[in-house]
Coordinates of C-alpha atoms and ligand atoms in Angstrom, one line a residue:
Chain A
M19 CA 27.6 -0.1 21.3
E20 CA 25.1 2.9 21.4
E21 CA 22.0 2.9 23.2
T22 CA 19.3 2.4 21.1
A23 CA 16.4 1.2 23.5
L24 CA 13.9 3.2 26.2
S25 CA 12.4 2.3 28.7
G26 CA 9.8 3.3 30.7
K27 CA 6.3 2.2 32.8
T28 CA 3.0 2.2 30.2
W29 CA -0.1 3.5 30.3
V30 CA -2.6 1.4 28.1
L31 CA -5.4 3.5 27.0
L32 CA -8.3 1.5 27.5
N33 CA -12.1 2.0 26.9
Q34 CA -15.6 1.1 28.8
E35 CA -14.6 -2.7 27.5
G36 CA -11.4 -3.0 28.4
K37 CA -10.3 -2.6 24.5
L38 CA -7.6 -0.3 23.3
I39 CA -9.0 3.0 22.4
E40 CA -9.0 3.7 18.2
D41 CA -9.2 7.1 16.0
I42 CA -8.2 9.1 18.5
D43 CA -8.1 11.9 16.5
T44 CA -5.9 15.6 17.1
D45 CA -9.3 17.6 19.0
Q46 CA -8.7 14.2 21.3
I47 CA -5.4 14.5 21.8
Y48 CA -5.2 18.6 22.1
H49 CA -8.4 20.2 21.5
N50 CA -8.7 23.0 19.2
S51 CA -9.5 26.0 22.1
F52 CA -5.8 25.8 23.1
L53 CA -4.2 26.4 19.7
H54 CA -3.1 29.6 20.4
I55 CA -0.8 28.3 22.6
T56 CA 2.8 28.7 21.5
E57 CA 5.2 27.7 24.3
I58 CA 5.7 24.0 24.7
Q59 CA 5.9 24.5 28.7
Q60 CA 2.3 25.1 28.6
M61 CA 1.1 22.6 26.3
G62 CA 0.9 19.4 28.5
Q63 CA -1.7 20.0 30.8
Y64 CA -3.9 19.5 27.8
A65 CA -2.4 16.6 27.0
L66 CA -6.3 13.9 26.1
G67 CA -8.2 16.7 27.8
N68 CA -11.0 15.8 25.5
L69 CA -10.5 11.8 25.6
E70 CA -12.9 10.3 28.0
G71 CA -11.7 8.8 30.9
W72 CA -8.3 10.3 30.2
K73 CA -9.1 13.8 31.0
D74 CA -6.5 13.4 34.1
F75 CA -3.6 12.1 32.0
P76 CA -1.5 15.4 32.6
Q77 CA -1.4 15.0 36.7
K78 CA -0.9 11.2 36.0
A79 CA 2.0 11.1 34.0
R80 CA 5.6 10.9 34.7
P81 CA 8.7 11.6 32.7
G82 CA 9.6 8.6 30.7
D83 CA 5.9 7.0 30.5
I84 CA 4.9 5.3 27.6
L85 CA 1.8 5.3 26.3
I86 CA 0.0 2.3 24.3
T87 CA -3.1 3.1 22.2
G88 CA -5.0 1.8 19.5
R89 CA -4.9 2.1 15.9
N90 CA -5.1 5.4 13.9
F91 CA -3.7 7.7 16.7
G92 CA -3.4 11.1 16.1
A93 CA -5.9 10.7 13.1
G94 CA -7.4 14.5 11.9
S95 CA -5.9 17.7 11.7
S96 CA -2.3 18.9 11.2
R97 CA -1.7 20.7 14.3
Q98 CA 1.6 19.8 15.7
Q99 CA 0.9 20.7 19.3
A100 CA -1.0 16.9 19.8
V101 CA 2.6 16.0 19.5
D102 CA 3.9 18.9 21.5
C103 CA 1.8 18.3 24.4
F104 CA 3.6 14.7 25.2
I105 CA 6.9 16.1 24.6
S106 CA 5.9 18.7 27.2
L107 CA 5.2 15.9 29.6
K108 CA 8.0 14.4 28.6
V109 CA 6.0 11.4 27.5
G110 CA 9.5 8.7 26.2
L111 CA 7.3 7.1 23.5
I112 CA 4.4 6.5 22.2
L113 CA 3.3 2.8 21.0
A114 CA 0.6 2.3 18.4
P115 CA -0.7 -0.3 15.9
S116 CA -0.9 2.5 13.3
F117 CA -0.9 6.6 13.4
G118 CA -2.6 9.2 11.1
A119 CA -0.5 10.4 8.4
I120 CA 0.4 13.6 9.5
Y121 CA 1.1 13.2 13.3
F122 CA 3.4 10.3 12.2
R123 CA 4.8 12.9 9.7
N124 CA 5.1 15.4 12.4
A125 CA 6.0 13.1 15.7
V126 CA 9.6 12.4 13.5
N127 CA 10.3 16.1 12.5
S128 CA 10.4 16.2 16.0
G129 CA 12.2 13.4 17.1
F130 CA 9.7 12.5 19.3
P131 CA 9.5 8.8 19.3
V132 CA 6.5 6.7 17.7
L133 CA 6.4 3.2 17.0
K134 CA 3.9 1.3 15.0
C135 CA 3.4 -2.3 16.6
P136 CA 1.2 -4.2 15.0
E137 CA 0.5 -7.4 17.2
L138 CA -0.5 -4.6 19.8
D139 CA -4.1 -5.6 20.0
E140 CA -3.3 -9.4 21.0
L141 CA -0.8 -8.0 23.3
V142 CA -3.5 -6.1 25.3
A143 CA -6.1 -8.6 24.7
Q144 CA -4.1 -11.4 26.5
R145 CA -3.1 -9.1 29.6
I146 CA 0.4 -9.8 27.6
L147 CA 0.7 -5.9 28.5
E148 CA -1.0 -4.1 30.9
T149 CA -1.0 -0.1 32.5
E150 CA 2.2 0.6 35.1
N151 CA 4.2 -2.6 33.2
E152 CA 7.9 -1.8 32.9
I153 CA 8.6 -1.9 29.4
K154 CA 11.7 -2.0 27.5
V155 CA 12.0 -1.4 23.4
D156 CA 15.2 -1.6 21.2
L157 CA 14.6 1.4 18.3
R158 CA 16.8 -0.1 15.7
S159 CA 16.0 -3.6 16.1
G160 CA 11.9 -3.7 17.2
K161 CA 12.9 -6.2 19.9
G162 CA 10.6 -5.5 22.9
I163 CA 10.2 -6.6 26.6
N164 CA 8.0 -6.8 29.4
V165 CA 9.9 -6.6 32.3
S166 CA 7.2 -6.6 34.7
K167 CA 6.4 -9.9 32.8
D168 CA 9.2 -11.2 31.6
R169 CA 7.7 -11.5 28.1
P170 CA 9.1 -10.5 25.0
F171 CA 7.4 -9.0 22.1
D172 CA 8.1 -7.1 18.4
V173 CA 7.6 -3.2 17.1
E174 CA 8.4 -1.9 13.7
P175 CA 12.2 -0.8 14.6
M176 CA 12.4 2.8 13.4
S177 CA 14.1 3.4 10.2
A178 CA 17.2 5.0 9.2
V179 CA 15.8 8.0 8.3
Q180 CA 13.2 8.1 11.6
Y181 CA 16.2 7.3 13.5
D182 CA 18.9 10.3 12.1
I183 CA 16.2 13.0 13.1
F184 CA 15.6 11.1 16.3
K185 CA 19.2 11.6 17.1
A186 CA 19.5 14.6 15.9
G187 CA 16.9 16.0 18.0
S188 CA 14.7 17.3 15.8
L189 CA 14.3 17.9 11.6
F190 CA 16.2 21.1 12.3
M191 CA 19.1 20.2 14.1
Y192 CA 19.0 17.4 11.8
G193 CA 19.3 20.2 8.6
K194 CA 21.8 21.7 10.3
K195 CA 24.1 19.3 10.0
T196 CA 23.4 18.3 6.5
S197 CA 23.4 20.3 3.5
R198 CA 23.9 17.8 0.7
D199 CA 22.3 17.7 -2.3
N200 CA 20.4 14.3 -3.4
G201 CA 18.3 16.2 -6.4
K202 CA 19.1 14.9 -9.5
Chain B
M3 CA 9.1 -8.4 -7.8
G4 CA 8.1 -4.8 -10.3
Q5 CA 7.3 -1.7 -9.6
T6 CA 4.9 1.3 -9.7
V7 CA 5.3 4.2 -11.2
I8 CA 6.4 6.1 -7.4
E9 CA 8.1 3.3 -6.5
K10 CA 10.2 4.1 -9.5
I11 CA 10.5 7.5 -8.9
I12 CA 11.3 7.7 -5.4
Q13 CA 14.5 4.6 -5.7
N14 CA 15.6 6.8 -8.4
H15 CA 15.7 9.6 -5.7
T16 CA 17.0 7.3 -2.9
G17 CA 19.9 5.2 -4.4
E18 CA 18.4 2.1 -2.3
E19 CA 16.1 -0.2 -3.3
V20 CA 12.4 0.9 -2.2
K21 CA 9.1 -0.9 -1.0
P22 CA 5.6 0.2 0.1
G23 CA 6.0 1.2 4.0
Q24 CA 9.5 1.7 3.5
I25 CA 10.9 5.5 5.2
V26 CA 13.3 7.1 2.7
W27 CA 16.0 10.0 2.7
M28 CA 14.6 11.6 -1.2
G29 CA 16.8 13.7 -3.1
L30 CA 14.9 17.0 -4.6
D31 CA 15.1 18.3 -7.4
I32 CA 12.5 21.5 -7.3
R33 CA 11.6 22.8 -4.1
S34 CA 9.3 25.4 -4.2
A35 CA 7.4 28.3 -1.6
R36 CA 4.2 30.3 -2.7
D37 CA 3.2 33.8 -1.4
F38 CA 1.3 31.1 1.6
G39 CA 3.5 29.9 3.5
G40 CA 6.6 31.3 1.7
P41 CA 7.0 34.1 4.4
N42 CA 7.1 30.9 7.3
V43 CA 9.5 29.0 5.5
V44 CA 11.7 32.2 5.4
K45 CA 11.4 32.9 8.7
N46 CA 11.9 29.9 10.1
Y47 CA 15.0 29.2 7.8
E48 CA 16.5 32.7 9.5
R49 CA 15.7 31.8 12.4
E50 CA 17.0 28.3 12.4
F51 CA 20.1 28.9 9.8
G52 CA 21.0 32.2 9.8
D53 CA 22.8 33.1 7.0
A54 CA 24.0 29.3 6.1
P55 CA 23.8 28.9 2.1
L56 CA 20.7 27.0 0.5
A57 CA 21.3 23.4 -1.1
D58 CA 21.2 24.5 -4.3
K59 CA 20.0 28.0 -5.4
E60 CA 19.4 26.7 -8.9
K61 CA 16.3 24.5 -7.5
T62 CA 14.9 26.7 -5.3
F63 CA 12.2 29.2 -6.0
F64 CA 9.2 30.9 -5.1
T65 CA 6.2 31.1 -7.1
F66 CA 3.3 33.7 -6.1
D67 CA 0.1 32.9 -6.7
L68 CA -2.5 33.0 -3.9
C69 CA -3.3 36.7 -3.6
V70 CA -1.7 38.4 -6.7
P71 CA -0.7 41.1 -7.5
A72 CA -1.2 41.2 -3.3
C73 CA -4.6 43.0 -2.4
S74 CA -4.0 42.8 1.2
L75 CA -1.7 44.5 3.2
K76 CA -0.9 41.3 4.7
Y77 CA 0.3 39.8 1.4
A78 CA 2.1 42.3 0.7
D79 CA 4.2 42.6 3.1
N80 CA 4.9 38.5 3.2
Q81 CA 5.3 38.6 -0.6
Q82 CA 8.2 41.4 0.1
V83 CA 9.8 39.3 2.7
C84 CA 10.2 36.4 0.5
R85 CA 11.8 38.6 -2.6
E86 CA 14.1 40.1 -0.1
F87 CA 15.1 36.8 1.0
A88 CA 15.2 35.3 -2.4
K89 CA 17.4 38.5 -3.3
K90 CA 19.5 37.8 -0.8
K91 CA 19.9 33.9 -1.6
G92 CA 20.2 34.5 -5.1
I93 CA 16.7 32.4 -5.9
K94 CA 14.3 33.3 -8.4
V95 CA 10.7 34.3 -7.8
F96 CA 8.1 33.7 -10.4
D97 CA 6.2 36.7 -8.7
V98 CA 2.5 38.0 -8.9
D99 CA 2.2 38.3 -12.9
S100 CA 2.7 34.3 -13.3
G101 CA 0.1 32.3 -12.6
I102 CA -0.5 29.2 -10.8
G103 CA 2.9 27.5 -9.5
S104 CA 2.4 24.2 -9.9
H105 CA 1.7 25.3 -13.5
V106 CA 4.3 27.6 -14.3
L107 CA 6.4 24.7 -13.0
V108 CA 5.3 22.8 -15.6
E109 CA 5.6 25.6 -18.5
E110 CA 8.7 26.7 -17.7
S111 CA 10.4 22.7 -18.0
L112 CA 11.0 22.0 -14.2
A113 CA 8.6 20.0 -13.3
K114 CA 9.9 17.1 -15.5
A115 CA 8.8 13.6 -16.1
G116 CA 10.4 11.0 -13.5
S117 CA 11.7 14.7 -11.0
T118 CA 10.9 14.9 -7.5
V119 CA 9.4 18.5 -6.7
V120 CA 8.2 20.3 -3.3
G121 CA 6.5 23.0 -2.3
T122 CA 3.8 24.6 -0.2
D123 CA 0.6 24.1 -1.6
S124 CA -1.7 20.9 -1.2
H125 CA -2.1 20.8 -4.9
L126 CA 1.3 20.3 -5.9
N127 CA 0.4 16.6 -6.8
I128 CA -0.8 17.9 -9.9
L129 CA 2.5 17.0 -11.3
G130 CA 1.6 13.9 -12.1
A131 CA -0.1 14.8 -14.6
V132 CA 3.3 15.3 -16.7
G133 CA 4.7 11.9 -14.4
C134 CA 6.4 13.8 -11.9
F135 CA 6.4 13.2 -8.2
G136 CA 4.7 16.5 -6.6
Q137 CA 4.4 16.7 -2.9
G138 CA 2.5 19.7 -0.9
M139 CA 3.9 19.8 2.7
G140 CA 4.4 22.1 5.8
D141 CA 6.8 25.2 5.9
V142 CA 8.9 23.1 8.3
D143 CA 9.2 19.9 5.9
I144 CA 10.1 22.9 3.4
T145 CA 12.5 25.4 5.4
V146 CA 14.5 22.2 5.5
A147 CA 14.1 20.9 2.0
F148 CA 15.0 24.3 1.1
K149 CA 18.3 24.1 3.5
T150 CA 19.5 20.1 2.1
G151 CA 18.0 19.6 -0.5
Q152 CA 16.2 16.7 0.4
T153 CA 13.2 14.9 2.4
W154 CA 12.0 11.9 3.8
F155 CA 9.5 10.4 2.6
E156 CA 6.9 6.9 3.3
V157 CA 6.6 5.0 0.0
P158 CA 3.2 4.5 -0.7
E159 CA 1.0 1.5 -1.6
T160 CA -0.4 2.5 -5.0
L161 CA -3.9 2.0 -6.2
K162 CA -4.8 0.6 -9.4
V163 CA -7.7 2.3 -11.5
V164 CA -8.8 1.4 -15.1
I165 CA -11.3 3.4 -16.8
K166 CA -13.6 1.4 -19.1
G167 CA -15.6 3.0 -21.6
H168 CA -15.8 6.7 -23.5
F169 CA -17.5 10.4 -22.8
D170 CA -18.5 12.9 -25.5
F171 CA -19.4 16.1 -25.1
P172 CA -21.0 18.2 -23.4
A173 CA -19.0 15.9 -20.9
S174 CA -15.4 16.4 -20.1
A175 CA -12.3 15.4 -18.4
K176 CA -14.0 17.0 -15.2
D177 CA -16.9 15.0 -15.3
L178 CA -14.9 11.9 -15.9
T179 CA -12.7 13.4 -12.9
L180 CA -16.0 14.2 -10.6
Y181 CA -17.5 10.5 -11.3
I182 CA -14.5 8.9 -10.2
L183 CA -14.3 11.0 -7.0
K184 CA -17.6 9.9 -6.5
K185 CA -17.0 6.0 -6.7
L186 CA -13.8 6.4 -4.9
G187 CA -15.0 8.5 -2.2
T188 CA -12.1 9.2 0.0
H189 CA -11.5 6.0 1.4
K190 CA -10.2 4.1 -1.5
A191 CA -7.8 6.2 -2.1
A192 CA -6.3 7.7 1.0
L193 CA -2.8 7.7 1.6
K194 CA -2.2 6.1 -1.6
A195 CA -0.6 6.6 -5.6
V196 CA -3.0 6.2 -8.2
E197 CA -2.3 5.1 -11.1
F198 CA -5.1 5.4 -14.1
Y199 CA -5.5 3.2 -17.2
G200 CA -7.4 2.8 -20.1
E201 CA -8.2 4.6 -23.5
T202 CA -9.8 7.1 -22.4
A203 CA -7.2 7.8 -19.7
Q204 CA -4.4 7.6 -22.1
S205 CA -5.6 9.8 -24.2
L206 CA -6.5 12.5 -22.1
S207 CA -5.0 16.0 -23.2
L208 CA -2.6 17.2 -21.4
S209 CA -5.1 19.9 -19.3
G210 CA -7.4 16.4 -18.9
R211 CA -4.6 15.2 -16.9
I212 CA -3.9 18.1 -14.7
T213 CA -7.8 18.3 -13.9
L214 CA -7.7 14.1 -13.2
C215 CA -5.0 15.1 -11.3
S216 CA -5.7 17.5 -9.2
M217 CA -9.0 16.3 -7.9
V218 CA -6.6 13.1 -6.2
T219 CA -5.8 15.6 -3.6
E220 CA -10.1 15.6 -2.7
M221 CA -9.9 11.6 -2.9
A222 CA -7.3 11.7 -0.6
G223 CA -4.6 9.9 -2.4
I224 CA -1.4 11.2 -2.4
I225 CA -0.6 11.6 -6.4
G226 CA -2.4 10.1 -9.3
F227 CA -0.4 9.5 -12.4
V228 CA -1.4 8.4 -15.7
P229 CA 1.4 6.5 -17.5
E230 CA 0.0 5.8 -20.6
F231 CA 0.4 8.1 -23.3
S232 CA -1.6 8.4 -27.0
D233 CA 0.7 9.6 -29.7
L234 CA -1.3 13.2 -29.4
S235 CA -1.3 13.3 -25.9
R236 CA 2.4 12.6 -25.5
E237 CA 3.6 15.3 -28.6
E238 CA 1.2 17.8 -26.8
A239 CA 3.4 17.6 -23.0
A240 CA 6.5 17.2 -24.8
K241 CA 5.6 21.0 -26.4
L242 CA 4.3 22.2 -23.0
S243 CA 7.3 21.6 -21.2
G244 CA 9.8 22.1 -23.7
S245 CA 11.6 18.7 -23.4
K246 CA 12.2 15.6 -24.4
F247 CA 8.9 13.5 -23.3
S248 CA 10.0 9.6 -20.7
P249 CA 7.5 9.1 -18.5
L250 CA 7.7 6.2 -16.4
Q251 CA 5.9 3.2 -16.7
A252 CA 4.9 0.9 -14.2
D253 CA 6.6 -2.5 -14.7
E254 CA 3.6 -5.4 -15.4
D255 CA 4.4 -7.7 -12.2
S256 CA 4.3 -4.6 -10.0
A257 CA 2.0 -5.4 -7.0
Y258 CA -0.7 -2.9 -6.2
S259 CA -2.7 -2.4 -3.2
E260 CA -6.2 -2.9 -5.3
E261 CA -7.3 -3.3 -8.5
L262 CA -10.3 -1.3 -10.0
E263 CA -12.7 -0.4 -12.7
I264 CA -14.9 2.5 -13.4
D265 CA -17.3 2.5 -16.7
I266 CA -17.9 5.5 -17.2
S267 CA -19.6 4.9 -20.8
G268 CA -22.0 7.7 -22.1
I269 CA -21.7 10.1 -18.4
P270 CA -23.9 13.1 -18.3
P271 CA -22.1 15.9 -16.8
Q272 CA -21.3 16.2 -13.6
V273 CA -22.0 18.3 -10.8
A274 CA -20.7 18.5 -6.6
A275 CA -23.3 19.8 -4.6
P276 CA -22.4 22.0 -1.3
Y277 CA -20.2 20.8 0.8
S278 CA -18.0 18.2 -0.2
P279 CA -16.5 17.8 -3.3
D280 CA -17.4 13.8 -3.4
N281 CA -21.2 15.2 -3.5
V282 CA -21.5 14.4 -6.8
Q283 CA -24.3 14.0 -8.8
D284 CA -25.8 14.1 -12.2
V285 CA -26.3 17.8 -13.5
S286 CA -30.5 16.6 -14.3
D287 CA -30.9 16.3 -10.4
L288 CA -29.6 19.6 -10.3
K289 CA -31.3 21.3 -12.6
G290 CA -33.2 24.8 -11.9
T291 CA -30.6 25.7 -9.1
R292 CA -30.6 28.8 -9.0
I293 CA -26.8 30.7 -9.5
D294 CA -26.0 33.6 -8.9
T295 CA -22.0 34.0 -9.6
G296 CA -20.0 31.4 -12.3
F297 CA -16.3 31.1 -11.6
I298 CA -13.5 29.3 -14.6
G299 CA -10.4 29.1 -13.5
S300 CA -8.2 27.5 -10.1
C301 CA -5.5 24.9 -11.1
T302 CA -8.0 22.4 -11.7
N303 CA -9.8 23.9 -15.2
G304 CA -7.8 27.5 -16.0
R305 CA -6.0 26.1 -18.7
T306 CA -6.5 27.3 -22.6
E307 CA -8.9 24.2 -23.3
D308 CA -11.1 24.5 -20.4
L309 CA -11.8 28.6 -21.3
A310 CA -12.1 27.6 -25.3
L311 CA -15.1 25.3 -24.0
A312 CA -16.5 28.3 -22.1
A313 CA -16.3 30.4 -24.8
Q314 CA -17.2 28.0 -27.3
I315 CA -20.5 28.2 -25.3
L316 CA -20.8 31.9 -24.9
K317 CA -19.4 32.8 -28.2
G318 CA -22.8 34.9 -29.6
R319 CA -24.3 34.7 -26.6
K320 CA -24.6 37.4 -23.5
I321 CA -24.9 35.5 -19.5
K322 CA -28.0 36.3 -17.5
E323 CA -28.8 39.4 -16.5
G324 CA -27.6 40.2 -12.7
V325 CA -25.1 36.9 -12.9
T326 CA -21.5 37.6 -12.7
L327 CA -19.1 35.4 -14.1
K328 CA -15.4 35.3 -12.8
V329 CA -12.3 33.5 -15.5
V330 CA -9.1 33.7 -13.8
P331 CA -6.5 32.0 -16.6
A332 CA -4.3 29.9 -14.7
T333 CA -0.9 31.5 -16.4
K334 CA 0.4 34.5 -18.2
R335 CA 1.0 31.9 -21.2
V336 CA -2.5 31.0 -20.7
Y337 CA -3.6 34.3 -21.1
E338 CA -1.4 35.1 -24.1
E339 CA -3.1 32.1 -26.0
I340 CA -6.7 33.2 -25.1
L341 CA -5.9 36.7 -26.4
E342 CA -4.0 35.3 -29.4
K343 CA -6.8 32.6 -29.9
G344 CA -9.5 35.2 -29.4
I345 CA -11.0 33.1 -26.7
L346 CA -11.0 36.0 -24.5
E347 CA -13.2 38.4 -27.1
D348 CA -15.8 35.8 -26.9
L349 CA -15.5 35.9 -23.0
F350 CA -15.9 39.3 -23.1
R351 CA -18.6 40.2 -25.0
G352 CA -20.4 36.7 -23.5
G353 CA -20.3 38.9 -20.2
A354 CA -17.1 37.6 -18.2
I355 CA -14.9 39.4 -16.0
I356 CA -11.2 38.6 -17.1
S357 CA -8.7 38.8 -14.3
S358 CA -4.7 38.7 -14.1
P359 CA -3.6 34.6 -13.8
G360 CA -3.5 33.1 -10.7
C361 CA -5.4 30.8 -8.0
S362 CA -8.2 33.0 -7.1
G363 CA -10.9 31.8 -5.2
C364 CA -9.6 29.9 -2.9
A365 CA -7.6 32.2 -1.3
E366 CA -9.7 35.3 1.1
G367 CA -9.2 38.9 -0.6
H368 CA -9.3 38.1 -4.4
I369 CA -12.1 37.2 -6.6
G370 CA -13.8 34.2 -6.6
L371 CA -15.4 34.7 -3.1
T372 CA -18.9 34.2 -2.0
G373 CA -21.4 36.1 0.3
K374 CA -23.7 35.1 2.5
G375 CA -27.0 33.3 0.5
E376 CA -24.8 33.8 -2.4
V377 CA -24.6 30.7 -4.7
Q378 CA -21.7 29.9 -6.9
I379 CA -21.0 27.2 -10.0
S380 CA -17.2 27.1 -9.9
T381 CA -14.8 24.6 -11.7
G382 CA -11.9 24.9 -8.6
N383 CA -12.2 21.6 -6.5
R384 CA -13.0 22.3 -3.2
N385 CA -16.6 23.4 -1.9
F386 CA -16.1 22.7 2.0
A387 CA -18.4 25.5 4.0
G388 CA -16.3 28.5 3.9
K389 CA -14.1 27.9 1.8
Q390 CA -14.8 30.8 -1.1
G391 CA -16.7 32.7 1.9
K392 CA -20.1 32.3 3.7
G393 CA -22.1 31.3 -0.1
E394 CA -22.8 27.9 -1.3
T395 CA -20.4 26.4 -4.1
Y396 CA -21.5 23.6 -6.5
L397 CA -18.6 22.2 -8.6
A398 CA -18.8 21.9 -12.6
S399 CA -16.8 21.8 -15.9
P400 CA -15.9 25.2 -17.8
A401 CA -19.0 23.9 -20.2
V402 CA -21.5 23.6 -17.5
V403 CA -20.8 26.9 -15.7
A404 CA -21.0 29.1 -18.8
A405 CA -24.3 27.5 -19.9
S406 CA -25.5 27.9 -16.2
C407 CA -24.5 31.3 -16.4
L408 CA -26.3 32.0 -19.4
A409 CA -29.6 30.3 -17.9
G410 CA -29.2 31.6 -14.7
Q411 CA -30.0 28.6 -13.0
I412 CA -27.6 25.0 -12.9
I413 CA -28.0 23.3 -16.8
S414 CA -26.3 21.2 -19.2
P415 CA -25.0 22.8 -21.9
E416 CA -27.0 20.7 -24.5
E417 CA -30.3 22.1 -23.1
L418 CA -29.7 25.4 -24.4
Ligands
SF4_505 S1 -6.2 27.6 -6.7 FE1 -6.5 26.6 -5.5 S2 -6.3 24.5 -4.9 FE2 -5.3 25.1 -6.6 S3 -3.1 25.6 -6.3 FE3 -4.7 27.7 -6.2 S4 -5.4 27.9 -4.1 FE4 -4.3 25.8 -4.9

């Protein structure tokens, strides 16, 4: 069997009231003053650079870490850098109840794993999921487990399409392998 | 469970049963790039895929419509980059004399009812007017569409809007559209397909459908359809698209995310004030606002019927001294029609400047731009700050724009 699970340590993006921060827009993720940067390696240092309380995220994040955030993550502009800055930091996965439409499209096209987890607010409110927990999520079955607390949870599994692109590495890599013409 | 129009179209292009929220690979009947985005597609393609062939050159096109003919060196270079790539790959270019890409795709019978079309144009969803699923995308997506003939898409939910009542002159399809935009705002239709129903929707002409569907973009929707056609409007669509015309219908038991009714009985002309297309008011509320320029054209209101409406108001009159009126036909075919029908003469004698077909207004370096302090009334679809230069733009119907140019201020045609 092909390994389809990702695991890592969590960062839960909480506000002052201890709730998941919602509607984090692309300017909070990657500010427009750094849009001129084209090297992915240089983008990581600006990740979440405009989000109150999380400006030191680039210093704290370790490769493979998992970001847990509130609904409508990545609302706003179409900038690819708002995805690439996490690739730059080698963040392993982002979980949110929902994502901005273009953000989701950009992440899928970059082969960067993003998963929707409708019960995320619940899990966080009940402290079933906290920062520095070790979690493991299966991308295809949607089965997750908080290893630190030995508690299972569910996410929406990757669609076949998202998984194809993820496996290929990016939409471009996928395009290199495919040339079939489905148009009628 | 039955299916909505968008669900049927996507399902026909995936080979699996689909439902809203599902992400699928979708076959593409047509993929296109314009002079904006096109050069990036070429660059991406050559970097990523080198000499590899396109999935199907017969289904791949360039449509130049933004800066036509090029009036800056940058655009001239960019267009040439696309032409050379096209020559090498054997793809057709609708060059700088053709007009707005989405309209050309309809006139050339390439955007057919029930088909799928993508391109680097955020108003490609205008193709919903002929029952086709058109969608604008970024240059990465379009590059891969050129290469593979497919793209992925998340099947959207559908919102049903039933339009109640009728409108009469001086109100037109644009006023209906602005009124609906005012009612829906930018939230109700966000990320959804919209189906418009009701007798008035059914009897809309093709150009009226184009006006309505083009502004689904401003409603933040994915695409708009007017599935039902009166006999007359069906005949017209068939004639224009030159083929047998059979748009898909939603099943009676299909699931909508929401069903709304909007009553348009007796609406007066509508005007969107700066700086948002949904900042819509009755024309009487803005009466007397000074204007310096008028613009009639764009993918929203650049068809023969739109220009005829303006000509009817200008005929035998002259626009006010000091005011300029710019008219841009959507396509070469529209140009030919206004020439043959004498519409061009009425516009010209009324004081209008008539330019070559294309987008204009929306792109830097083309006609329709405003300077600081300049007030423009336009038939376009967007009036965001800075979009058409530093001035202020009001959005209205061709009739209101023509009348306002005669008066030098915003006015309803019936008050002339
Ligand atoms: S007229 Fe403007 S909005 Fe319409 S397709 Fe052209 S550039 Fe886009």
